């Protein structure tokens, strides 16, 4: 399979050679059988460091734009993402997003590993933002172990707003590698079997989501912000203060 070939012989050797990511808690990831990996999201390269850290294949949802680009470049990008096990997810919400999450449930039913970022998008400032309840629905319906994963310091390699990783810096005319050793920490699996059959209860969904986010906060050491990350991105883009909106109680998505 292309995924395992790229991981084992191309991507993993390069990542380990140049960045030496520190991986802890890998024993919490089952060697076989289904599990849902839920991670904070600091940078695009999270989707490289996390899969490289696990011997098994992890399927991730990728934003649908990666699969619908125009021209030859668009087709090549779509082919690459499909070949490495990514599935498109429509982030517009409603039935479109639900269909993608159902695909994730099918992967879990087949005994696979499914990875998801509960925040729905990358953190705009390195803090941990409010989780979306789709992850709770998946956890309850699938009834599989939910493994929190903390990506650590990846935003220092690829700061918010940068398209290309910030892996090198210039000093006295020389281009030097940025000595940042990112971390991938796997936490103790969470069990939500007590909520079986309650995936339509919005209060249960919020409770489960908040428990997942608390585990991520504890594992990553990030400051938690009770606001959705996409709302925070809109505020930052408009030149407004996220903290000021939180102080005023304005945390809902626009």
Short mmCIF file of C-alpha atoms in Angstrom, two decimals:
data_model
loop_
_atom_site.label_atom_id
_atom_site.label_comp_id
_atom_site.label_asym_id
_atom_site.label_seq_id
_atom_site.Cartn_x
_atom_site.Cartn_y
_atom_site.Cartn_z
CA UNK A 1 0.00 0.00 0.00
CA UNK A 2 1.26 3.48 -0.90
CA UNK A 3 0.57 4.78 2.60
CA UNK A 4 2.88 2.28 4.30
CA UNK A 5 5.54 2.64 1.60
CA UNK A 6 5.66 6.44 1.98
CA UNK A 7 5.53 6.24 5.75
CA UNK A 8 8.20 3.58 6.19
CA UNK A 9 10.70 4.44 3.45
CA UNK A 10 10.21 8.14 2.68
CA UNK A 11 8.50 10.30 5.28
CA UNK A 12 9.41 8.56 8.55
CA UNK A 13 13.19 8.39 7.91
CA UNK A 14 13.30 12.08 6.96
CA UNK A 15 11.19 13.15 9.95
CA UNK A 16 13.28 11.12 12.39
CA UNK A 17 16.55 12.34 10.87
CA UNK A 18 15.78 16.07 10.91
CA UNK A 19 13.31 16.52 13.78
CA UNK A 20 13.61 13.52 16.11
CA UNK A 21 10.05 13.90 17.43
CA UNK A 22 9.68 12.83 21.04
CA UNK A 23 6.91 10.23 21.23
CA UNK A 24 5.46 9.18 24.58
CA UNK A 25 2.57 6.94 25.60
CA UNK A 26 2.58 4.91 22.40
CA UNK A 27 1.64 1.86 24.47
CA UNK A 28 -1.87 3.33 24.74
CA UNK A 29 -2.48 2.79 21.01
CA UNK A 30 -3.76 -0.76 20.39
CA UNK A 31 -1.69 -2.92 18.07
CA UNK A 32 -4.91 -4.14 16.44
CA UNK A 33 -8.59 -3.32 16.57
CA UNK A 34 -10.40 0.02 16.30
CA UNK A 35 -9.64 3.22 18.19
CA UNK A 36 -10.48 6.89 17.79
CA UNK A 37 -7.47 9.22 18.08
CA UNK A 38 -8.47 12.76 19.08
CA UNK A 39 -5.79 15.43 18.85
CA UNK A 40 -5.23 19.12 19.36
CA UNK A 41 -4.28 20.91 16.16
CA UNK A 42 -1.43 23.43 16.13
CA UNK A 43 -0.06 23.20 12.59
CA UNK A 44 -0.56 21.50 9.24
CA UNK A 45 2.49 19.33 9.96
CA UNK A 46 0.51 17.65 12.79
CA UNK A 47 -0.90 15.43 10.06
CA UNK A 48 2.67 14.33 9.29
CA UNK A 49 4.16 13.92 12.76
CA UNK A 50 1.19 12.04 14.21
CA UNK A 51 0.89 9.30 11.54
CA UNK A 52 4.67 8.82 11.52
CA UNK A 53 4.54 8.16 15.28
CA UNK A 54 2.16 5.18 15.00
CA UNK A 55 3.14 1.88 13.32
CA UNK A 56 -0.43 1.37 12.07
CA UNK A 57 -2.23 3.42 9.43
CA UNK A 58 -4.36 6.27 10.70
CA UNK A 59 -7.14 7.59 8.47
CA UNK A 60 -7.78 11.31 8.79
CA UNK A 61 -10.54 13.50 7.39
CA UNK A 62 -9.08 16.18 5.12
CA UNK A 63 -10.92 19.33 4.09
CA UNK A 64 -12.88 18.82 0.88
CA UNK A 65 -10.96 21.59 -0.92
CA UNK A 66 -7.99 19.24 -1.21
CA UNK A 67 -10.09 16.94 -3.40
CA UNK A 68 -11.76 19.50 -5.65
CA UNK A 69 -8.88 21.65 -6.92
CA UNK A 70 -8.89 22.60 -10.61
CA UNK A 71 -6.53 21.38 -13.31
CA UNK A 72 -3.72 18.87 -13.23
CA UNK A 73 -2.37 20.15 -9.90
CA UNK A 74 -5.78 19.66 -8.30
CA UNK A 75 -6.02 16.10 -9.58
CA UNK A 76 -2.53 15.26 -8.35
CA UNK A 77 -3.27 16.66 -4.89
CA UNK A 78 -6.56 14.73 -4.71
CA UNK A 79 -4.86 11.52 -5.84
CA UNK A 80 -2.15 11.92 -3.21
CA UNK A 81 -4.59 12.47 -0.35
CA UNK A 82 -6.72 9.49 -1.40
CA UNK A 83 -3.68 7.25 -1.81
CA UNK A 84 -2.54 7.89 1.76
CA UNK A 85 -5.93 7.11 3.24
CA UNK A 86 -7.41 10.60 3.69
CA UNK A 87 -11.16 11.15 3.26
CA UNK A 88 -12.81 14.45 2.32
CA UNK A 89 -14.91 16.27 4.89
CA UNK A 90 -17.17 19.20 4.12
CA UNK A 91 -16.67 21.69 6.95
CA UNK A 92 -19.79 23.67 6.06
CA UNK A 93 -21.70 21.63 8.64
CA UNK A 94 -25.06 19.89 8.51
CA UNK A 95 -25.58 16.75 6.46
CA UNK A 96 -22.32 17.15 4.54
CA UNK A 97 -20.17 16.92 7.67
CA UNK A 98 -22.37 14.14 9.06
CA UNK A 99 -21.73 12.03 5.94
CA UNK A 100 -17.97 12.34 6.43
CA UNK A 101 -18.24 11.36 10.10
CA UNK A 102 -20.32 8.34 9.09
CA UNK A 103 -17.46 7.32 6.82
CA UNK A 104 -15.21 7.51 9.87
CA UNK A 105 -17.59 5.20 11.72
CA UNK A 106 -17.31 2.68 8.90
CA UNK A 107 -13.52 2.72 9.22
CA UNK A 108 -13.82 2.05 12.95
CA UNK A 109 -16.31 -0.75 12.32
CA UNK A 110 -13.69 -2.41 10.11
CA UNK A 111 -11.17 -2.30 12.95
CA UNK A 112 -9.15 0.69 11.79
CA UNK A 113 -7.69 3.76 13.47
CA UNK A 114 -9.45 7.04 12.78
CA UNK A 115 -7.88 10.38 13.67
CA UNK A 116 -9.78 13.60 14.16
CA UNK A 117 -9.17 17.15 15.39
CA UNK A 118 -12.10 18.11 17.68
CA UNK A 119 -11.36 21.83 17.30
CA UNK A 120 -12.25 21.49 13.61
CA UNK A 121 -9.35 23.67 12.46
CA UNK A 122 -5.86 24.74 13.52
CA UNK A 123 -5.47 26.89 16.61
CA UNK A 124 -4.82 30.51 15.56
CA UNK A 125 -2.62 31.30 18.56
CA UNK A 126 -1.39 28.07 20.12
CA UNK A 127 -4.20 27.82 22.67
CA UNK A 128 -6.72 24.97 22.89
CA UNK A 129 -10.18 25.89 21.65
CA UNK A 130 -13.67 24.51 22.24
CA UNK A 131 -14.34 21.10 20.69
CA UNK A 132 -17.13 20.36 18.25
CA UNK A 133 -19.57 17.65 19.26
CA UNK A 134 -19.17 15.49 16.14
CA UNK A 135 -16.28 13.75 17.89
CA UNK A 136 -18.55 12.83 20.81
CA UNK A 137 -21.15 11.36 18.49
CA UNK A 138 -18.49 9.19 16.86
CA UNK A 139 -17.15 8.05 20.23
CA UNK A 140 -20.57 7.05 21.54
CA UNK A 141 -21.84 5.34 18.38
CA UNK A 142 -18.59 3.48 17.68
CA UNK A 143 -18.07 2.41 21.28
CA UNK A 144 -14.31 2.21 20.77
CA UNK A 145 -11.43 3.48 22.93
CA UNK A 146 -10.89 7.23 22.57
CA UNK A 147 -7.19 8.08 22.77
CA UNK A 148 -6.25 11.73 23.44
CA UNK A 149 -3.16 12.89 21.55
CA UNK A 150 -1.22 16.07 22.27
CA UNK A 151 0.87 17.66 19.54
CA UNK A 152 3.58 19.70 21.24
CA UNK A 153 5.58 22.62 19.77
CA UNK A 154 4.62 21.89 16.15
CA UNK A 155 3.41 25.49 15.85
CA UNK A 156 7.02 26.60 16.41
CA UNK A 157 7.98 24.78 13.22
CA UNK A 158 4.96 26.08 11.32
CA UNK A 159 3.52 29.18 13.02
CA UNK A 160 -0.15 30.13 12.45
CA UNK A 161 -0.67 31.79 9.09
CA UNK A 162 2.40 30.30 7.42
CA UNK A 163 1.92 28.10 4.38
CA UNK A 164 5.44 26.66 4.49
CA UNK A 165 7.04 25.28 7.63
CA UNK A 166 9.44 27.58 9.46
CA UNK A 167 12.11 24.87 9.65
CA UNK A 168 15.17 27.07 8.99
CA UNK A 169 16.40 30.52 9.97
CA UNK A 170 19.16 32.79 8.67
CA UNK A 171 22.01 33.97 10.88
CA UNK A 172 25.03 35.91 9.65
CA UNK A 173 24.25 34.93 6.09
CA UNK A 174 23.97 31.22 6.88
CA UNK A 175 20.82 29.13 6.66
CA UNK A 176 20.57 27.03 9.81
CA UNK A 177 18.01 24.42 10.94
CA UNK A 178 15.56 25.56 13.61
CA UNK A 179 16.33 23.29 16.56
CA UNK A 180 12.81 22.50 17.71
CA UNK A 181 12.04 18.97 18.75
CA UNK A 182 8.27 18.46 18.43
CA UNK A 183 6.42 16.05 20.67
CA UNK A 184 3.58 13.59 20.23
CA UNK A 185 2.04 12.44 23.52
CA UNK A 186 -0.59 9.70 23.68
CA UNK A 187 -2.78 9.70 26.77
CA UNK A 188 -4.76 7.06 28.63
CA UNK A 189 -7.76 5.86 26.57
CA UNK A 190 -11.14 7.31 27.51
CA UNK A 191 -14.22 5.09 27.83
CA UNK A 192 -17.65 6.49 27.02
CA UNK A 193 -19.58 3.21 27.00
CA UNK A 194 -21.79 4.57 29.80
CA UNK A 195 -23.43 6.85 27.23
CA UNK A 196 -24.40 4.06 24.82
CA UNK A 197 -27.56 4.96 22.88
CA UNK A 198 -27.43 8.62 23.96
CA UNK A 199 -25.74 10.04 20.84
CA UNK A 200 -28.76 12.28 20.12
CA UNK A 201 -28.74 13.98 23.52
CA UNK A 202 -27.04 17.35 22.97
CA UNK A 203 -26.19 17.72 26.66
CA UNK A 204 -24.46 14.33 26.65
CA UNK A 205 -22.61 15.25 23.45
CA UNK A 206 -21.34 18.47 24.99
CA UNK A 207 -20.35 16.68 28.20
CA UNK A 208 -18.37 14.02 26.32
CA UNK A 209 -16.72 16.64 24.09
CA UNK A 210 -15.71 18.72 27.10
CA UNK A 211 -14.24 15.65 28.80
CA UNK A 212 -12.16 14.98 25.69
CA UNK A 213 -10.97 18.58 25.54
CA UNK A 214 -10.07 18.54 29.23
CA UNK A 215 -7.94 15.44 28.63
CA UNK A 216 -6.21 17.23 25.75
CA UNK A 217 -5.64 20.32 27.88
CA UNK A 218 -4.14 18.22 30.66
CA UNK A 219 -1.93 16.29 28.22
CA UNK A 220 -0.74 19.25 26.15
CA UNK A 221 -0.46 21.89 28.87
CA UNK A 222 -2.29 24.39 26.65
CA UNK A 223 -4.49 27.19 27.91
CA UNK A 224 -8.15 26.39 27.16
CA UNK A 225 -10.37 28.96 25.45
CA UNK A 226 -14.17 28.55 25.62
CA UNK A 227 -14.69 29.63 22.02
CA UNK A 228 -14.63 27.81 18.70
CA UNK A 229 -11.35 28.21 16.82
CA UNK A 230 -13.05 29.32 13.61
CA UNK A 231 -14.71 32.17 15.54
CA UNK A 232 -11.33 33.16 16.96
CA UNK A 233 -9.80 33.15 13.48
CA UNK A 234 -12.51 35.53 12.24
CA UNK A 235 -11.84 37.91 15.13
CA UNK A 236 -8.08 37.86 14.63
CA UNK A 237 -8.50 38.44 10.89
CA UNK A 238 -10.70 41.44 11.67
CA UNK A 239 -8.07 42.81 14.05
CA UNK A 240 -10.19 42.20 17.14
CA UNK A 241 -9.19 40.74 20.50
CA UNK A 242 -10.25 37.18 21.26
CA UNK A 243 -9.81 37.75 24.99
CA UNK A 244 -11.97 40.87 24.91
CA UNK A 245 -14.83 39.00 23.24
CA UNK A 246 -14.53 36.25 25.86
CA UNK A 247 -14.65 38.86 28.62
CA UNK A 248 -17.85 40.25 27.12
CA UNK A 249 -19.35 36.78 26.81
CA UNK A 250 -19.32 36.79 22.99
CA UNK A 251 -18.03 33.30 22.22
CA UNK A 252 -20.58 32.01 19.73
CA UNK A 253 -19.70 31.46 16.08
CA UNK A 254 -20.94 34.21 13.82
#
